[in-house]
PDB file of C-alpha atoms in Angstrom:
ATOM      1  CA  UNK A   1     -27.894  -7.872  15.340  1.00 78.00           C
ATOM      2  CA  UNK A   2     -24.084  -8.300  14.386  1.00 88.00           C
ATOM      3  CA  UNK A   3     -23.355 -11.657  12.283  1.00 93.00           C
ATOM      4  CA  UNK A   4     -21.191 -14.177  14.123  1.00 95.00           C
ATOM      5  CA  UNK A   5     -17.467 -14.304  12.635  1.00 96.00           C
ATOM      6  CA  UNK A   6     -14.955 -17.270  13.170  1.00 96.00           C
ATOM      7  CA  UNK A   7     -12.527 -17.717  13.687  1.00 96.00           C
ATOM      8  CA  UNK A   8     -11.345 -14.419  15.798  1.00 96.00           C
ATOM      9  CA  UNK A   9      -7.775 -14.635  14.841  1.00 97.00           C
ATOM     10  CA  UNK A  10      -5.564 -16.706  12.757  1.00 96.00           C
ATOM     11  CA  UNK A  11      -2.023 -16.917  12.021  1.00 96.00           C
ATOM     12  CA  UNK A  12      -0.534 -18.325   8.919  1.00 95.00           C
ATOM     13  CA  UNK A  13       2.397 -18.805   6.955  1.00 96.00           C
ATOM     14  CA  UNK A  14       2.797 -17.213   3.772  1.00 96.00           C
ATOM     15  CA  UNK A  15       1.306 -19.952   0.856  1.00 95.00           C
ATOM     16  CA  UNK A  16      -1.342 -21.315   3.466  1.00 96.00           C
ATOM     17  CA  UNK A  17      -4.366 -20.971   3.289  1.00 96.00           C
ATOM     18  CA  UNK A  18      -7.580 -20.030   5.372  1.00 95.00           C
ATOM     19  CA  UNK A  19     -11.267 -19.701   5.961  1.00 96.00           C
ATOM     20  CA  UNK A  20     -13.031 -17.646   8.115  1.00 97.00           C
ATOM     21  CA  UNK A  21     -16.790 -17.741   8.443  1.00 97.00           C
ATOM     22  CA  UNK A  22     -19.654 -15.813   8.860  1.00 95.00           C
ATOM     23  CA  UNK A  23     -22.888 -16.998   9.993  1.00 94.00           C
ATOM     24  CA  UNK A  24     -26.561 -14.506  10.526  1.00 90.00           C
ATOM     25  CA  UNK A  25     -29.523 -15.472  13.048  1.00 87.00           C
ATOM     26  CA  UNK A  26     -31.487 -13.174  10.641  1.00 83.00           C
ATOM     27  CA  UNK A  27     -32.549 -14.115   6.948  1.00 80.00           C
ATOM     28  CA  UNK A  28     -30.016 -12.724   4.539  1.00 80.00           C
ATOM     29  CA  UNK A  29     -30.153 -10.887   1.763  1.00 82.00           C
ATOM     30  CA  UNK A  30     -26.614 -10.030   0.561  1.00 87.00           C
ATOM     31  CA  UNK A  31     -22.848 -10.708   2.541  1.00 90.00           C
ATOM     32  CA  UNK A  32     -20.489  -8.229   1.702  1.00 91.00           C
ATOM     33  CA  UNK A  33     -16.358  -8.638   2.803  1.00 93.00           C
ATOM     34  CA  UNK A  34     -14.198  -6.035   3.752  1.00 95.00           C
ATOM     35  CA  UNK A  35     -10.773  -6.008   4.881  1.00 96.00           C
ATOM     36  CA  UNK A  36      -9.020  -3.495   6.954  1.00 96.00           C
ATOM     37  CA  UNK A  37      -5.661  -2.656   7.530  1.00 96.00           C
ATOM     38  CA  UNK A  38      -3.814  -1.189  10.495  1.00 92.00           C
ATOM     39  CA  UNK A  39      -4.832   2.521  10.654  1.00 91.00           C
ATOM     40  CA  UNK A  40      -6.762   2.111   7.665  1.00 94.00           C
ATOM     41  CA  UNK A  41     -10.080   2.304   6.584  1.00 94.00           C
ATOM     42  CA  UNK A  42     -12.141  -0.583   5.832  1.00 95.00           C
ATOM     43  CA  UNK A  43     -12.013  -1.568   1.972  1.00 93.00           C
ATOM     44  CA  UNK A  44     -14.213  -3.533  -0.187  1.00 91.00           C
ATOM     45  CA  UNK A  45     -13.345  -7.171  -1.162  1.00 92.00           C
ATOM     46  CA  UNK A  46     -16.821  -8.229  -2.714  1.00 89.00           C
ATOM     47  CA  UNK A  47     -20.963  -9.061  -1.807  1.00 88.00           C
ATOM     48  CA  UNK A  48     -22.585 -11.706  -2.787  1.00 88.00           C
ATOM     49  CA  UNK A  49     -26.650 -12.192  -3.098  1.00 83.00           C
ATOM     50  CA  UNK A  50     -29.374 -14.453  -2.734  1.00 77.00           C
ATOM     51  CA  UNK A  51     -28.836 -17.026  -5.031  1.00 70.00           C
ATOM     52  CA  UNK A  52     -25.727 -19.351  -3.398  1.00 60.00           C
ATOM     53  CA  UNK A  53     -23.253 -17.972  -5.860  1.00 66.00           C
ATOM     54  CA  UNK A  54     -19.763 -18.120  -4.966  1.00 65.00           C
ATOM     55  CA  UNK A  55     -17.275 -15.185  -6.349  1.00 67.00           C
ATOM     56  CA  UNK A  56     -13.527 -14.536  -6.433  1.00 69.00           C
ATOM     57  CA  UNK A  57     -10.607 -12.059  -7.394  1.00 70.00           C
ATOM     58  CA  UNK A  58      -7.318 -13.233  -7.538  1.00 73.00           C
ATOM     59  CA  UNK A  59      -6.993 -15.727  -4.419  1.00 86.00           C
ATOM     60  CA  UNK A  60      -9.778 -14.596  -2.972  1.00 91.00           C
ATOM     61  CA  UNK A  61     -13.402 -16.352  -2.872  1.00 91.00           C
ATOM     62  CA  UNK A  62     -15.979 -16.574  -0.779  1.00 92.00           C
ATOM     63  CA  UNK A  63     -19.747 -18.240  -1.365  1.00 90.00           C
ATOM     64  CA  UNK A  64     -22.849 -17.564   0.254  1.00 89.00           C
ATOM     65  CA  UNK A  65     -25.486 -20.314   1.205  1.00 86.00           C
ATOM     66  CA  UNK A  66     -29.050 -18.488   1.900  1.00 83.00           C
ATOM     67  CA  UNK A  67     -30.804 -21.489   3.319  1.00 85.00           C
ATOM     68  CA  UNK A  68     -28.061 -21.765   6.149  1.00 86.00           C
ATOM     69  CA  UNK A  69     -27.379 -17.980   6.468  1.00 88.00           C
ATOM     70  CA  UNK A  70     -24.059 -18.693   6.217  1.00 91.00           C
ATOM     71  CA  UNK A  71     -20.993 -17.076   4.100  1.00 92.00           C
ATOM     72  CA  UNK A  72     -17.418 -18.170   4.113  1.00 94.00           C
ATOM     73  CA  UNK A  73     -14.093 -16.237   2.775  1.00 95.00           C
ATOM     74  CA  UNK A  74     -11.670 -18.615   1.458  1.00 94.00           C
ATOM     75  CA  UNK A  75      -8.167 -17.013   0.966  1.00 94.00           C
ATOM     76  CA  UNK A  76      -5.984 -19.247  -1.247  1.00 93.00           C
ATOM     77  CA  UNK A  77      -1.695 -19.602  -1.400  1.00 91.00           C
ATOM     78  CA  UNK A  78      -1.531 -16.158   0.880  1.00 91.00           C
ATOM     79  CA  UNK A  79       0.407 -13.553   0.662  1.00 92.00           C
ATOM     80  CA  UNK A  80       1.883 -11.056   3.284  1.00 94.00           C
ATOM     81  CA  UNK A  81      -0.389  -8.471   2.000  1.00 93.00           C
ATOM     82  CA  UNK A  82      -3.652 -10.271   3.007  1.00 95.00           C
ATOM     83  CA  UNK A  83      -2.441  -9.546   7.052  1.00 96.00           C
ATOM     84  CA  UNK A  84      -5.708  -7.153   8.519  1.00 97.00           C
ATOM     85  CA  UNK A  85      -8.601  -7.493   9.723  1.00 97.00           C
ATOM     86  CA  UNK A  86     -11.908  -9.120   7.683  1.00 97.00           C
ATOM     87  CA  UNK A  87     -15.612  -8.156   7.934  1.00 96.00           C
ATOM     88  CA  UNK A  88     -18.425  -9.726   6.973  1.00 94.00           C
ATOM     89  CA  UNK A  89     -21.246  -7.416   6.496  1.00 92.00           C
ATOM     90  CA  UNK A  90     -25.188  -8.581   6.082  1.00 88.00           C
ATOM     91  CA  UNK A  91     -27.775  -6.714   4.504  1.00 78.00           C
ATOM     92  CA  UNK A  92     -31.455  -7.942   4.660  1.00 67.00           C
ATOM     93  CA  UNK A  93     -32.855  -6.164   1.447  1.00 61.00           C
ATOM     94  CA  UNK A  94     -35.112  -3.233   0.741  1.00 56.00           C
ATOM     95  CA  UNK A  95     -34.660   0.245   0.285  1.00 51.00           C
ATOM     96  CA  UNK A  96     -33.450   1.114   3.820  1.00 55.00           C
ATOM     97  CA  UNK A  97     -30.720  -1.921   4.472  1.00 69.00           C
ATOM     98  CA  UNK A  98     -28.619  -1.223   6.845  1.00 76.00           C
ATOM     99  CA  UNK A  99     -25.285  -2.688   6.521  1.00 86.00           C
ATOM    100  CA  UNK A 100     -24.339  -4.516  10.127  1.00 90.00           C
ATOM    101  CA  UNK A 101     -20.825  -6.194  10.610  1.00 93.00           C
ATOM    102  CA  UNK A 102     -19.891  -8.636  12.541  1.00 93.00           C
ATOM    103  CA  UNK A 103     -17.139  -8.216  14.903  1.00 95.00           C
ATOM    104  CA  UNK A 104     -13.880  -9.481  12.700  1.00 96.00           C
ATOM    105  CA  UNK A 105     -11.419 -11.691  12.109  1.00 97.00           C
ATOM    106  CA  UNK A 106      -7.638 -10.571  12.782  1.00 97.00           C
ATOM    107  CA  UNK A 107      -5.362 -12.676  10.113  1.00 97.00           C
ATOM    108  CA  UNK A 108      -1.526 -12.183  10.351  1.00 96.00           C
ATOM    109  CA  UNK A 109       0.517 -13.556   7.380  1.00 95.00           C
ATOM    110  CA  UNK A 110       3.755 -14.210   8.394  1.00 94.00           C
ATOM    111  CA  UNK A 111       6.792 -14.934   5.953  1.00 92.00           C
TER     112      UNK A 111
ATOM    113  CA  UNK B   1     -12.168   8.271  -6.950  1.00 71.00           C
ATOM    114  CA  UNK B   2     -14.813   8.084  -4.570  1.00 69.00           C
ATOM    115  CA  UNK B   3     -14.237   9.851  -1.359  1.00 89.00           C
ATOM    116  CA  UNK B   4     -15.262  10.041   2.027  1.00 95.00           C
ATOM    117  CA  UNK B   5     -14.485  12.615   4.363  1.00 96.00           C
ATOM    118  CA  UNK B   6     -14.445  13.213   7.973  1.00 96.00           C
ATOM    119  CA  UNK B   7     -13.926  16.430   8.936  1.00 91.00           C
ATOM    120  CA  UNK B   8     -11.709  15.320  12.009  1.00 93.00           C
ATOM    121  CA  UNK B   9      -9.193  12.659  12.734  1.00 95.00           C
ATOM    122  CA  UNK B  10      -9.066  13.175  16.568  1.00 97.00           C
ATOM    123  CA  UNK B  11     -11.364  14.857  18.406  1.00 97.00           C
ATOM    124  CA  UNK B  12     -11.312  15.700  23.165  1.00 98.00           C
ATOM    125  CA  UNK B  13     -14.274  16.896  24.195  1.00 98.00           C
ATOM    126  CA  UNK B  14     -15.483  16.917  27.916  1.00 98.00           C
ATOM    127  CA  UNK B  15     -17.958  15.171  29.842  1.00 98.00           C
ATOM    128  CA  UNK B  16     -22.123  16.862  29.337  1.00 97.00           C
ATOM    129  CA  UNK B  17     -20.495  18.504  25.801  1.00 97.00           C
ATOM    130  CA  UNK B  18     -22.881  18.389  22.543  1.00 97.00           C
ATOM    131  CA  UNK B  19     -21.034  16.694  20.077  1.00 97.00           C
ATOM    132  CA  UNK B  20     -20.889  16.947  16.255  1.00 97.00           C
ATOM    133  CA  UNK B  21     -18.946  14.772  13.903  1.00 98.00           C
ATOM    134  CA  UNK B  22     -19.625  15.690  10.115  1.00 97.00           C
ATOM    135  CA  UNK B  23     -18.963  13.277   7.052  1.00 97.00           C
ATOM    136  CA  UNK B  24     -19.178  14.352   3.496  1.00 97.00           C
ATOM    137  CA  UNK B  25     -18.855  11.948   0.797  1.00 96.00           C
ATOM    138  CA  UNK B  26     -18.578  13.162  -3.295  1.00 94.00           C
ATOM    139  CA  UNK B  27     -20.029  10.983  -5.218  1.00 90.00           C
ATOM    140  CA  UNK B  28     -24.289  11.538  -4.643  1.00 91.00           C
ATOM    141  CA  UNK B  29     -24.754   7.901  -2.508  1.00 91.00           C
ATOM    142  CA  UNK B  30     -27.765   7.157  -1.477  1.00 91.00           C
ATOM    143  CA  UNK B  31     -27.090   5.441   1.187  1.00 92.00           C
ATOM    144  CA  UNK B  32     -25.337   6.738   4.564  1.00 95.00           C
ATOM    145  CA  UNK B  33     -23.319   4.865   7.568  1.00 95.00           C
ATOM    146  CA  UNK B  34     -22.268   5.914  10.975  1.00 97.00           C
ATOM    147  CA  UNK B  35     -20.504   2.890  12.538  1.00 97.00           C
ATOM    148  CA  UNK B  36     -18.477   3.456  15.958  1.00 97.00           C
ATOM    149  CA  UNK B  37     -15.037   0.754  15.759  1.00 97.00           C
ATOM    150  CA  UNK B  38     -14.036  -0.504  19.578  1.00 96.00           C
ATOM    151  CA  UNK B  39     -11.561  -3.197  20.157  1.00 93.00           C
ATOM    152  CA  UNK B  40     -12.971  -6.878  19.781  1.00 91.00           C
ATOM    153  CA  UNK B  41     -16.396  -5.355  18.938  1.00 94.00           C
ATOM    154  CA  UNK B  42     -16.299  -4.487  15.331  1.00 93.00           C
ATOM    155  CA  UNK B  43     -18.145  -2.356  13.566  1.00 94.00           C
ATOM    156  CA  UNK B  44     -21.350  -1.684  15.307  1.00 95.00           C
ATOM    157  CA  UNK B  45     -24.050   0.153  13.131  1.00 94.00           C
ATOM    158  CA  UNK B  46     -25.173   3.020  15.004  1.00 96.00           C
ATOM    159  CA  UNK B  47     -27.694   5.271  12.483  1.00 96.00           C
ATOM    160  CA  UNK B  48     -27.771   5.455   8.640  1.00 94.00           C
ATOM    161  CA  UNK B  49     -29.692   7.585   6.452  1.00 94.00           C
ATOM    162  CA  UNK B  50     -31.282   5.527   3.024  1.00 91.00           C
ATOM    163  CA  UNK B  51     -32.346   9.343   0.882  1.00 91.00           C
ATOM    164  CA  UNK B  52     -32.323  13.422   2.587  1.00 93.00           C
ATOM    165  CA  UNK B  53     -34.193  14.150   5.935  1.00 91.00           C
ATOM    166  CA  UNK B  54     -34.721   9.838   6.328  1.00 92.00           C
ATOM    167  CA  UNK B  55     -32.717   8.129   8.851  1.00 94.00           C
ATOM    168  CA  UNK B  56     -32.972   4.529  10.344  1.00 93.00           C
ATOM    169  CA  UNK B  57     -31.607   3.290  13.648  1.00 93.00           C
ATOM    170  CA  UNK B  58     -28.673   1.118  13.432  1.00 92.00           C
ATOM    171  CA  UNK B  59     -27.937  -1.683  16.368  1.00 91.00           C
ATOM    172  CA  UNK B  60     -26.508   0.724  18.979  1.00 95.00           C
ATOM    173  CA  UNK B  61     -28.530   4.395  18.684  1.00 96.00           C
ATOM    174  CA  UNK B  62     -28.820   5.074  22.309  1.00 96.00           C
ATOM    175  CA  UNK B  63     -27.161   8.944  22.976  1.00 97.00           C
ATOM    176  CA  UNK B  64     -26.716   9.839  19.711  1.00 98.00           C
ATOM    177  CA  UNK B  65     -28.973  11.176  16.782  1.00 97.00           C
ATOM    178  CA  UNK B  66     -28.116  12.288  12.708  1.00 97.00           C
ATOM    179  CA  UNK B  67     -28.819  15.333  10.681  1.00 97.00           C
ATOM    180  CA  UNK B  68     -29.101  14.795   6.942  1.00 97.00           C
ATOM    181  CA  UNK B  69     -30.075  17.999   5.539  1.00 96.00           C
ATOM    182  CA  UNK B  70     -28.379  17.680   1.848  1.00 96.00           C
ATOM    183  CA  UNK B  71     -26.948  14.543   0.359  1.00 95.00           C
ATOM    184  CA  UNK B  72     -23.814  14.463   0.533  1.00 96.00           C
ATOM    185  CA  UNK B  73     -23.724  15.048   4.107  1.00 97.00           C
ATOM    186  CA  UNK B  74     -24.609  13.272   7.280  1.00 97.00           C
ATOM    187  CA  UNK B  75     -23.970  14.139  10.752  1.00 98.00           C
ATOM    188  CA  UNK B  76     -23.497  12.153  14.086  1.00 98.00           C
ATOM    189  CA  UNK B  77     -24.887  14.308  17.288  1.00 98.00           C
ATOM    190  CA  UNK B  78     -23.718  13.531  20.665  1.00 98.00           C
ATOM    191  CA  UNK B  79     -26.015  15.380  22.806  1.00 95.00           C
ATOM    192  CA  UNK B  80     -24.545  14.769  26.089  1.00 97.00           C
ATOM    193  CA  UNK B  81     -21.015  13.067  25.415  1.00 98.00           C
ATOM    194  CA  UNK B  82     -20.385  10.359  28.178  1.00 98.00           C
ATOM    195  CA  UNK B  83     -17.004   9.169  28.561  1.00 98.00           C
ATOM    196  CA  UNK B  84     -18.297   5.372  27.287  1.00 97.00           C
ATOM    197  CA  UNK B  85     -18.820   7.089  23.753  1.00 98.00           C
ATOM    198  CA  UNK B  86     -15.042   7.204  23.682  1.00 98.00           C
ATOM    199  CA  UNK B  87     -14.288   5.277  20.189  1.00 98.00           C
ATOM    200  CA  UNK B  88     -12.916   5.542  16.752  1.00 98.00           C
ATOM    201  CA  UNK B  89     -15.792   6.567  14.365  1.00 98.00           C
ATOM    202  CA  UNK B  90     -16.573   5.933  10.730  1.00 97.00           C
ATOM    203  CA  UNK B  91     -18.123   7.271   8.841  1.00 97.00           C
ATOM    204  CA  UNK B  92     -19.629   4.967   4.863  1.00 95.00           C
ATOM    205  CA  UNK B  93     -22.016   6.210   2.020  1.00 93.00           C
ATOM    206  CA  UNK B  94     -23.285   3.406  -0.402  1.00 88.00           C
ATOM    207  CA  UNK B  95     -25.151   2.865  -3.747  1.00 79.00           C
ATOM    208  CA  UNK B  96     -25.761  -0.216  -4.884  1.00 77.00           C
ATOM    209  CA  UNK B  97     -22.793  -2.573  -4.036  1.00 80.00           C
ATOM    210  CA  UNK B  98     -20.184  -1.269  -2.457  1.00 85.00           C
ATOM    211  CA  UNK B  99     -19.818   1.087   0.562  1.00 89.00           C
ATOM    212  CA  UNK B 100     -16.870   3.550   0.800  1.00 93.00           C
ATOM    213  CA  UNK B 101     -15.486   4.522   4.499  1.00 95.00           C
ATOM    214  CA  UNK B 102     -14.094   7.459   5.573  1.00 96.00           C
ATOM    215  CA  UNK B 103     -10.255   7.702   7.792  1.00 95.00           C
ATOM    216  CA  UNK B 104     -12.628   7.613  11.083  1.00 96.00           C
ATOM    217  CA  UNK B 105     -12.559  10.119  13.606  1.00 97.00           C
ATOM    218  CA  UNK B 106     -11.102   9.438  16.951  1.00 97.00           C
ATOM    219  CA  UNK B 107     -13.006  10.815  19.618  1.00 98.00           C
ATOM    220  CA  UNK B 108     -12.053  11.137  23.300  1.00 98.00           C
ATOM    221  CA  UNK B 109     -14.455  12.103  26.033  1.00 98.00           C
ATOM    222  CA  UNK B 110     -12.698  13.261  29.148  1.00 97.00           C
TER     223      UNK B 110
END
């Protein structure tokens, strides 16, 4: 079953910022993030486990609370090159996890 | 670098044909992904493979079925493409953290 992503689309200006959630009817185990770009295939932005951790590169962050099977992407002062589409992925542990997306959000940066 | 490789970008095959789209990834993953990509859908998980000869069903396995006879290689089998299989396929192998997509494959069914 697909996570629920919201919301669908945002626009921005460049040095906003945004959120974008991502919430699981099923217990979680990890969240992973991906972004893709027009044409492109999906690349990884980072996964976070059980545990409630929050993580970040650059302006990038997200954190992950377990109890409510939530995750959210927080993308800080953005830049044109942040425009794509974003994935949250869940994984529910073990040795055969398959990885199930939810169905995106579409961000457009504009300058 | 890690790559993963479809061995078409864009694929026409007719209505009743048997299908095969073949992914090959270099780096001795574990962990195999076929995902089919449609417009306000996503990424829908259709079969992945977890070791050689083991395969799980994703969300959406209905009309298709994998071969993974070595690891570096999975297949997707259409055995009787319908033209609602029309989609942009990808194609991911995984260990541990990350997962690594292929370019996709577009595939038409006429």
């Amino acid at each position: 079953q697909q996570p629920v992503q919201s919301p669908q689309a945002v626009i921005l200006r460049e040095g906003e910022d945004a959120v974008i959630n991502c919430s699981s009817s099923k217990a979680l185990y990890s969240v992973h993030w991906y972004r893709q770009k027009h044409g492109e295939a999906p690349v990884f932005l980072m996964i976070l486990l059980k545990g409630g951790e929050q993580k970040g590169h650059d302006k990038i962050s997200a954190s992950f609370n377990e109890k409510k099977q939530q995750s959210s992407l927080y993308l800080t002062a953005s830049q044109l090159s942040y425009s794509g589409t974003y994935f949250c992925g869940t994984g529910s542990g073990g040795g055969a996890d398959g990885l199930t997306f939810g169905k995106g959000t579409h961000l457009i940066i504009q300058p | 670098d890690v790559k993963v490789t479809q061995s078409s970008r864009y694929l026409v095959k007719r209505t009743g044909e048997k299908v095969f789209l073949e992914c090959v990834q270099d780096m001795d993953h574990e962990n195999m992904f076929w995902y089919r990509q449609d417009p306000g859908l996503g990424l829908r998980l259709i079969y992945f493979s977890y070791d050689v000869k083991m395969k799980e069903k994703g969300d959406i396995p209905e009309g298709y079925s994998v071969s993974r006879e070595k690891k570096e290689r999975f297949s997707l089998i259409l055995e009787s493409a319908s033209t609602n299989q029309t989609s942009m396929y990808l194609c991911a192998s995984k260990r541990g953290t990350e997962a690594f997509f292929g370019q996709g494959t577009r595939l038409t069914v006429v």
